[in-house]
Amino acid sequence: MDTVEILQIIREPVWLLQCETPIPAGFPSPAQDHMGPKIDLNKILLPHPDCTYLARVRGNSMDGAPSHIADGSLMAVDCSLKPQPGNIVVAAVDGEFTLKRLEKRGSVYWLVPDNPAHEPVDTSRLGQSFEVWGVVTHVITEMINGKLHEHTRTRRI
């Protein structure tokens, strides 16, 4: 089963320039003339900072369509949101954290991986050993190896 590593949140503003023009994934467009105001990533990634934690993905059960959440990705997980079918959630199953999509089939909730190589989990067969710890709101995936892991402090829980 995949594991989730909880990370410490730093709440100082992170101001970056925002390009107001959407970037086409095809025809090049000059973006220099379209720079907008600075934005604070904390306001986007952590709208409920007292109820949000960051976690790193370990494993590949969600590395498939539609989420494509890869091993090593960093996630913002909001505990104030009520989990809804279709949400990707961090759940504790038999005392271990896992990352799965929450689905409702009839009256039963399932934890479903996006990677077809992994099996879904029927939560009705788990008894008291299933609990949702939060809804994933954002995922950061590193495109150049090395920097994301270097700049986060970890804390095992």
mmCIF file of N, CA, C and O in Angstrom, residues 44-114:
data_model
loop_
_atom_site.group_PDB
_atom_site.id
_atom_site.type_symbol
_atom_site.label_atom_id
_atom_site.label_comp_id
_atom_site.label_asym_id
_atom_site.label_seq_id
_atom_site.Cartn_x
_atom_site.Cartn_y
_atom_site.Cartn_z
ATOM 1 N N ILE A 44 -3.494 30.419 -2.416
ATOM 2 C CA ILE A 44 -4.017 29.467 -3.391
ATOM 3 C C ILE A 44 -3.958 28.039 -2.845
ATOM 4 O O ILE A 44 -4.947 27.311 -2.883
ATOM 5 N N LEU A 45 -2.798 27.649 -2.344
ATOM 6 C CA LEU A 45 -2.601 26.262 -1.906
ATOM 7 C C LEU A 45 -3.157 25.977 -0.517
ATOM 8 O O LEU A 45 -3.503 24.840 -0.220
ATOM 9 N N LEU A 46 -3.231 27.002 0.332
ATOM 10 C CA LEU A 46 -3.623 26.788 1.725
ATOM 11 C C LEU A 46 -4.733 27.745 2.149
ATOM 12 O O LEU A 46 -4.558 28.575 3.034
ATOM 13 N N PRO A 47 -5.934 27.648 1.544
ATOM 14 C CA PRO A 47 -7.007 28.581 1.915
ATOM 15 C C PRO A 47 -7.482 28.405 3.358
ATOM 16 O O PRO A 47 -8.019 29.336 3.940
ATOM 17 N N HIS A 48 -7.287 27.240 3.933
ATOM 18 C CA HIS A 48 -7.615 26.973 5.337
ATOM 19 C C HIS A 48 -6.341 26.512 6.036
ATOM 20 O O HIS A 48 -6.188 25.322 6.350
ATOM 21 N N PRO A 49 -5.392 27.418 6.309
ATOM 22 C CA PRO A 49 -4.072 27.008 6.799
ATOM 23 C C PRO A 49 -4.093 26.245 8.116
ATOM 24 O O PRO A 49 -3.253 25.376 8.328
ATOM 25 N N ASP A 50 -5.062 26.527 8.982
ATOM 26 C CA ASP A 50 -5.109 25.814 10.262
ATOM 27 C C ASP A 50 -5.643 24.389 10.112
ATOM 28 O O ASP A 50 -5.555 23.594 11.042
ATOM 29 N N CYS A 51 -6.222 24.091 8.952
ATOM 30 C CA CYS A 51 -6.804 22.772 8.712
ATOM 31 C C CYS A 51 -6.129 22.059 7.536
ATOM 32 O O CYS A 51 -6.670 21.091 7.005
ATOM 33 N N THR A 52 -4.982 22.576 7.100
ATOM 34 C CA THR A 52 -4.315 22.022 5.923
ATOM 35 C C THR A 52 -2.917 21.567 6.291
ATOM 36 O O THR A 52 -2.220 22.217 7.066
ATOM 37 N N TYR A 53 -2.523 20.442 5.731
ATOM 38 C CA TYR A 53 -1.150 19.974 5.883
ATOM 39 C C TYR A 53 -0.618 19.584 4.510
ATOM 40 O O TYR A 53 -1.374 19.387 3.560
ATOM 41 N N LEU A 54 0.698 19.540 4.413
ATOM 42 C CA LEU A 54 1.343 19.097 3.183
ATOM 43 C C LEU A 54 1.818 17.671 3.379
ATOM 44 O O LEU A 54 2.244 17.291 4.473
ATOM 45 N N ALA A 55 1.724 16.875 2.333
ATOM 46 C CA ALA A 55 2.150 15.487 2.415
ATOM 47 C C ALA A 55 2.823 15.108 1.105
ATOM 48 O O ALA A 55 2.482 15.627 0.039
ATOM 49 N N ARG A 56 3.782 14.207 1.197
ATOM 50 C CA ARG A 56 4.492 13.721 0.019
ATOM 51 C C ARG A 56 3.999 12.312 -0.296
ATOM 52 O O ARG A 56 3.824 11.486 0.592
ATOM 53 N N VAL A 57 3.781 12.027 -1.566
ATOM 54 C CA VAL A 57 3.299 10.722 -2.019
ATOM 55 C C VAL A 57 4.459 9.743 -2.102
ATOM 56 O O VAL A 57 5.533 10.077 -2.603
ATOM 57 N N ARG A 58 4.235 8.543 -1.607
ATOM 58 C CA ARG A 58 5.194 7.444 -1.757
ATOM 59 C C ARG A 58 4.430 6.279 -2.362
ATOM 60 O O ARG A 58 3.535 5.727 -1.734
ATOM 61 N N GLY A 59 4.716 5.943 -3.603
ATOM 62 C CA GLY A 59 4.035 4.846 -4.275
ATOM 63 C C GLY A 59 3.394 5.320 -5.561
ATOM 64 O O GLY A 59 3.451 6.499 -5.910
ATOM 65 N N ASN A 60 2.773 4.391 -6.283
ATOM 66 C CA ASN A 60 2.259 4.740 -7.606
ATOM 67 C C ASN A 60 0.800 4.369 -7.829
ATOM 68 O O ASN A 60 0.351 4.299 -8.964
ATOM 69 N N SER A 61 0.026 4.174 -6.768
ATOM 70 C CA SER A 61 -1.366 3.759 -6.953
ATOM 71 C C SER A 61 -2.240 4.853 -7.584
ATOM 72 O O SER A 61 -3.290 4.562 -8.132
ATOM 73 N N MET A 62 -1.798 6.111 -7.532
ATOM 74 C CA MET A 62 -2.569 7.196 -8.136
ATOM 75 C C MET A 62 -1.901 7.728 -9.399
ATOM 76 O O MET A 62 -2.315 8.744 -9.950
ATOM 77 N N ASP A 63 -0.887 7.029 -9.874
ATOM 78 C CA ASP A 63 -0.171 7.439 -11.085
ATOM 79 C C ASP A 63 -0.849 6.838 -12.308
ATOM 80 O O ASP A 63 -0.351 5.934 -12.955
ATOM 81 N N GLY A 64 -2.043 7.327 -12.585
ATOM 82 C CA GLY A 64 -2.843 6.905 -13.728
ATOM 83 C C GLY A 64 -3.888 7.967 -14.002
ATOM 84 O O GLY A 64 -4.049 8.912 -13.227
ATOM 85 N N ALA A 65 -4.606 7.828 -15.092
ATOM 86 C CA ALA A 65 -5.639 8.812 -15.441
ATOM 87 C C ALA A 65 -6.798 8.697 -14.458
ATOM 88 O O ALA A 65 -7.118 7.609 -14.008
ATOM 89 N N PRO A 66 -7.449 9.758 -14.050
ATOM 90 C CA PRO A 66 -7.230 11.124 -14.497
ATOM 91 C C PRO A 66 -6.262 11.929 -13.639
ATOM 92 O O PRO A 66 -5.880 13.026 -14.025
ATOM 93 N N SER A 67 -5.822 11.440 -12.476
ATOM 94 C CA SER A 67 -5.043 12.289 -11.572
ATOM 95 C C SER A 67 -3.563 12.371 -11.910
ATOM 96 O O SER A 67 -2.968 13.422 -11.776
ATOM 97 N N HIS A 68 -2.939 11.275 -12.282
ATOM 98 C CA HIS A 68 -1.503 11.229 -12.582
ATOM 99 C C HIS A 68 -0.665 11.799 -11.436
ATOM 100 O O HIS A 68 0.230 12.605 -11.663
ATOM 101 N N ILE A 69 -0.958 11.391 -10.206
ATOM 102 C CA ILE A 69 -0.183 11.841 -9.053
ATOM 103 C C ILE A 69 0.990 10.885 -8.897
ATOM 104 O O ILE A 69 0.821 9.725 -8.532
ATOM 105 N N ALA A 70 2.181 11.384 -9.178
ATOM 106 C CA ALA A 70 3.379 10.553 -9.217
ATOM 107 C C ALA A 70 4.025 10.412 -7.843
ATOM 108 O O ALA A 70 3.844 11.254 -6.956
ATOM 109 N N ASP A 71 4.798 9.358 -7.694
ATOM 110 C CA ASP A 71 5.624 9.135 -6.511
ATOM 111 C C ASP A 71 6.499 10.373 -6.294
ATOM 112 O O ASP A 71 7.104 10.888 -7.235
ATOM 113 N N GLY A 72 6.538 10.892 -5.069
ATOM 114 C CA GLY A 72 7.340 12.060 -4.743
ATOM 115 C C GLY A 72 6.612 13.378 -4.862
ATOM 116 O O GLY A 72 7.128 14.409 -4.443
ATOM 117 N N SER A 73 5.404 13.376 -5.428
ATOM 118 C CA SER A 73 4.634 14.620 -5.544
ATOM 119 C C SER A 73 4.302 15.160 -4.155
ATOM 120 O O SER A 73 4.182 14.412 -3.191
ATOM 121 N N LEU A 74 4.137 16.466 -4.076
ATOM 122 C CA LEU A 74 3.773 17.133 -2.839
ATOM 123 C C LEU A 74 2.302 17.529 -2.945
ATOM 124 O O LEU A 74 1.880 18.067 -3.964
ATOM 125 N N MET A 75 1.520 17.236 -1.895
ATOM 126 C CA MET A 75 0.080 17.512 -1.916
ATOM 127 C C MET A 75 -0.313 18.441 -0.785
ATOM 128 O O MET A 75 0.231 18.340 0.311
ATOM 129 N N ALA A 76 -1.295 19.308 -1.059
ATOM 130 C CA ALA A 76 -1.962 20.078 -0.006
ATOM 131 C C ALA A 76 -3.228 19.298 0.331
ATOM 132 O O ALA A 76 -4.016 18.969 -0.553
ATOM 133 N N VAL A 77 -3.417 18.996 1.616
ATOM 134 C CA VAL A 77 -4.550 18.189 2.071
ATOM 135 C C VAL A 77 -5.341 19.013 3.082
ATOM 136 O O VAL A 77 -4.815 19.429 4.101
ATOM 137 N N ASP A 78 -6.624 19.248 2.781
ATOM 138 C CA ASP A 78 -7.485 20.096 3.604
ATOM 139 C C ASP A 78 -8.412 19.219 4.446
ATOM 140 O O ASP A 78 -9.227 18.469 3.911
ATOM 141 N N CYS A 79 -8.282 19.339 5.772
ATOM 142 C CA CYS A 79 -9.102 18.546 6.700
ATOM 143 C C CYS A 79 -10.457 19.190 6.968
ATOM 144 O O CYS A 79 -11.322 18.551 7.571
ATOM 145 N N SER A 80 -10.651 20.438 6.543
ATOM 146 C CA SER A 80 -11.925 21.103 6.814
ATOM 147 C C SER A 80 -12.993 20.758 5.780
ATOM 148 O O SER A 80 -14.163 21.041 5.989
ATOM 149 N N LEU A 81 -12.586 20.153 4.669
ATOM 150 C CA LEU A 81 -13.540 19.804 3.616
ATOM 151 C C LEU A 81 -14.190 18.456 3.903
ATOM 152 O O LEU A 81 -13.514 17.511 4.324
ATOM 153 N N LYS A 82 -15.490 18.374 3.665
ATOM 154 C CA LYS A 82 -16.191 17.103 3.809
ATOM 155 C C LYS A 82 -15.881 16.252 2.570
ATOM 156 O O LYS A 82 -16.141 16.694 1.445
ATOM 157 N N PRO A 83 -15.339 15.063 2.758
ATOM 158 C CA PRO A 83 -15.010 14.216 1.603
ATOM 159 C C PRO A 83 -16.255 13.871 0.794
ATOM 160 O O PRO A 83 -17.282 13.502 1.351
ATOM 161 N N GLN A 84 -16.149 14.041 -0.516
ATOM 162 C CA GLN A 84 -17.242 13.742 -1.435
ATOM 163 C C GLN A 84 -16.789 12.679 -2.424
ATOM 164 O O GLN A 84 -15.603 12.600 -2.745
ATOM 165 N N PRO A 85 -17.723 11.863 -2.919
ATOM 166 C CA PRO A 85 -17.343 10.902 -3.959
ATOM 167 C C PRO A 85 -16.675 11.624 -5.133
ATOM 168 O O PRO A 85 -17.106 12.694 -5.546
ATOM 169 N N GLY A 86 -15.585 11.065 -5.584
ATOM 170 C CA GLY A 86 -14.794 11.668 -6.645
ATOM 171 C C GLY A 86 -13.572 12.403 -6.128
ATOM 172 O O GLY A 86 -12.614 12.621 -6.871
ATOM 173 N N ASN A 87 -13.585 12.807 -4.830
ATOM 174 C CA ASN A 87 -12.418 13.471 -4.247
ATOM 175 C C ASN A 87 -11.275 12.480 -4.074
ATOM 176 O O ASN A 87 -11.495 11.298 -3.810
ATOM 177 N N ILE A 88 -10.058 12.984 -4.176
ATOM 178 C CA ILE A 88 -8.885 12.202 -3.800
ATOM 179 C C ILE A 88 -8.644 12.503 -2.339
ATOM 180 O O ILE A 88 -8.610 13.670 -1.934
ATOM 181 N N VAL A 89 -8.510 11.458 -1.534
ATOM 182 C CA VAL A 89 -8.403 11.623 -0.086
ATOM 183 C C VAL A 89 -7.177 10.917 0.464
ATOM 184 O O VAL A 89 -6.671 9.965 -0.129
ATOM 185 N N VAL A 90 -6.727 11.416 1.611
ATOM 186 C CA VAL A 90 -5.753 10.696 2.421
ATOM 187 C C VAL A 90 -6.572 9.964 3.471
ATOM 188 O O VAL A 90 -7.364 10.577 4.191
ATOM 189 N N ALA A 91 -6.431 8.646 3.515
ATOM 190 C CA ALA A 91 -7.207 7.831 4.452
ATOM 191 C C ALA A 91 -6.257 6.967 5.281
ATOM 192 O O ALA A 91 -5.167 6.613 4.824
ATOM 193 N N ALA A 92 -6.694 6.649 6.478
ATOM 194 C CA ALA A 92 -5.969 5.699 7.316
ATOM 195 C C ALA A 92 -6.714 4.369 7.229
ATOM 196 O O ALA A 92 -7.910 4.299 7.531
ATOM 197 N N VAL A 93 -6.030 3.348 6.762
ATOM 198 C CA VAL A 93 -6.590 2.002 6.640
ATOM 199 C C VAL A 93 -5.704 1.075 7.454
ATOM 200 O O VAL A 93 -4.507 0.972 7.193
ATOM 201 N N ASP A 94 -6.301 0.450 8.458
ATOM 202 C CA ASP A 94 -5.539 -0.431 9.363
ATOM 203 C C ASP A 94 -4.310 0.275 9.923
ATOM 204 O O ASP A 94 -3.234 -0.304 10.025
ATOM 205 N N GLY A 95 -4.446 1.571 10.246
ATOM 206 C CA GLY A 95 -3.365 2.320 10.868
ATOM 207 C C GLY A 95 -2.309 2.840 9.909
ATOM 208 O O GLY A 95 -1.343 3.459 10.339
ATOM 209 N N GLU A 96 -2.465 2.619 8.598
ATOM 210 C CA GLU A 96 -1.503 3.115 7.615
ATOM 211 C C GLU A 96 -2.190 4.107 6.685
ATOM 212 O O GLU A 96 -3.329 3.899 6.283
ATOM 213 N N PHE A 97 -1.463 5.175 6.338
ATOM 214 C CA PHE A 97 -2.009 6.168 5.418
ATOM 215 C C PHE A 97 -1.974 5.653 3.994
ATOM 216 O O PHE A 97 -1.053 4.944 3.597
ATOM 217 N N THR A 98 -2.981 6.040 3.226
ATOM 218 C CA THR A 98 -3.018 5.730 1.809
ATOM 219 C C THR A 98 -3.687 6.881 1.070
ATOM 220 O O THR A 98 -4.455 7.641 1.660
ATOM 221 N N LEU A 99 -3.397 6.981 -0.199
ATOM 222 C CA LEU A 99 -3.950 8.010 -1.062
ATOM 223 C C LEU A 99 -4.804 7.325 -2.119
ATOM 224 O O LEU A 99 -4.304 6.491 -2.877
ATOM 225 N N LYS A 100 -6.098 7.650 -2.150
ATOM 226 C CA LYS A 100 -7.009 7.017 -3.114
ATOM 227 C C LYS A 100 -8.146 7.972 -3.445
ATOM 228 O O LYS A 100 -8.406 8.937 -2.735
ATOM 229 N N ARG A 101 -8.881 7.634 -4.502
ATOM 230 C CA ARG A 101 -10.086 8.371 -4.885
ATOM 231 C C ARG A 101 -11.262 7.756 -4.127
ATOM 232 O O ARG A 101 -11.418 6.535 -4.105
ATOM 233 N N LEU A 102 -12.087 8.601 -3.507
ATOM 234 C CA LEU A 102 -13.256 8.131 -2.782
ATOM 235 C C LEU A 102 -14.407 7.957 -3.762
ATOM 236 O O LEU A 102 -14.741 8.884 -4.501
ATOM 237 N N GLU A 103 -14.982 6.767 -3.799
ATOM 238 C CA GLU A 103 -16.140 6.503 -4.653
ATOM 239 C C GLU A 103 -17.242 5.882 -3.814
ATOM 240 O O GLU A 103 -16.976 5.202 -2.830
ATOM 241 N N LYS A 104 -18.480 6.124 -4.236
ATOM 242 C CA LYS A 104 -19.632 5.523 -3.569
ATOM 243 C C LYS A 104 -20.319 4.612 -4.574
ATOM 244 O O LYS A 104 -20.733 5.056 -5.649
ATOM 245 N N ARG A 105 -20.426 3.350 -4.223
ATOM 246 C CA ARG A 105 -21.089 2.350 -5.062
ATOM 247 C C ARG A 105 -22.265 1.812 -4.256
ATOM 248 O O ARG A 105 -22.075 1.029 -3.328
ATOM 249 N N GLY A 106 -23.455 2.274 -4.615
ATOM 250 C CA GLY A 106 -24.633 1.945 -3.803
ATOM 251 C C GLY A 106 -24.514 2.685 -2.491
ATOM 252 O O GLY A 106 -24.365 3.896 -2.465
ATOM 253 N N SER A 107 -24.532 1.955 -1.380
ATOM 254 C CA SER A 107 -24.387 2.592 -0.067
ATOM 255 C C SER A 107 -22.985 2.407 0.509
ATOM 256 O O SER A 107 -22.727 2.793 1.638
ATOM 257 N N VAL A 108 -22.076 1.837 -0.278
ATOM 258 C CA VAL A 108 -20.734 1.506 0.206
ATOM 259 C C VAL A 108 -19.698 2.467 -0.392
ATOM 260 O O VAL A 108 -19.715 2.756 -1.586
ATOM 261 N N TYR A 109 -18.796 2.951 0.457
ATOM 262 C CA TYR A 109 -17.682 3.775 -0.003
ATOM 263 C C TYR A 109 -16.493 2.884 -0.332
ATOM 264 O O TYR A 109 -16.206 1.918 0.377
ATOM 265 N N TRP A 110 -15.813 3.230 -1.421
ATOM 266 C CA TRP A 110 -14.627 2.502 -1.866
ATOM 267 C C TRP A 110 -13.460 3.478 -1.958
ATOM 268 O O TRP A 110 -13.638 4.659 -2.258
ATOM 269 N N LEU A 111 -12.256 2.981 -1.725
ATOM 270 C CA LEU A 111 -11.028 3.725 -1.977
ATOM 271 C C LEU A 111 -10.447 3.141 -3.256
ATOM 272 O O LEU A 111 -10.051 1.967 -3.288
ATOM 273 N N VAL A 112 -10.425 3.954 -4.314
ATOM 274 C CA VAL A 112 -10.106 3.446 -5.644
ATOM 275 C C VAL A 112 -8.824 4.093 -6.162
ATOM 276 O O VAL A 112 -8.714 5.318 -6.224
ATOM 277 N N PRO A 113 -7.847 3.269 -6.556
ATOM 278 C CA PRO A 113 -6.626 3.819 -7.150
ATOM 279 C C PRO A 113 -6.882 4.231 -8.598
ATOM 280 O O PRO A 113 -7.764 3.688 -9.259
ATOM 281 N N ASP A 114 -6.127 5.209 -9.094
ATOM 282 C CA ASP A 114 -6.218 5.583 -10.505
ATOM 283 C C ASP A 114 -5.327 4.689 -11.368
ATOM 284 O O ASP A 114 -5.483 4.645 -12.570
#
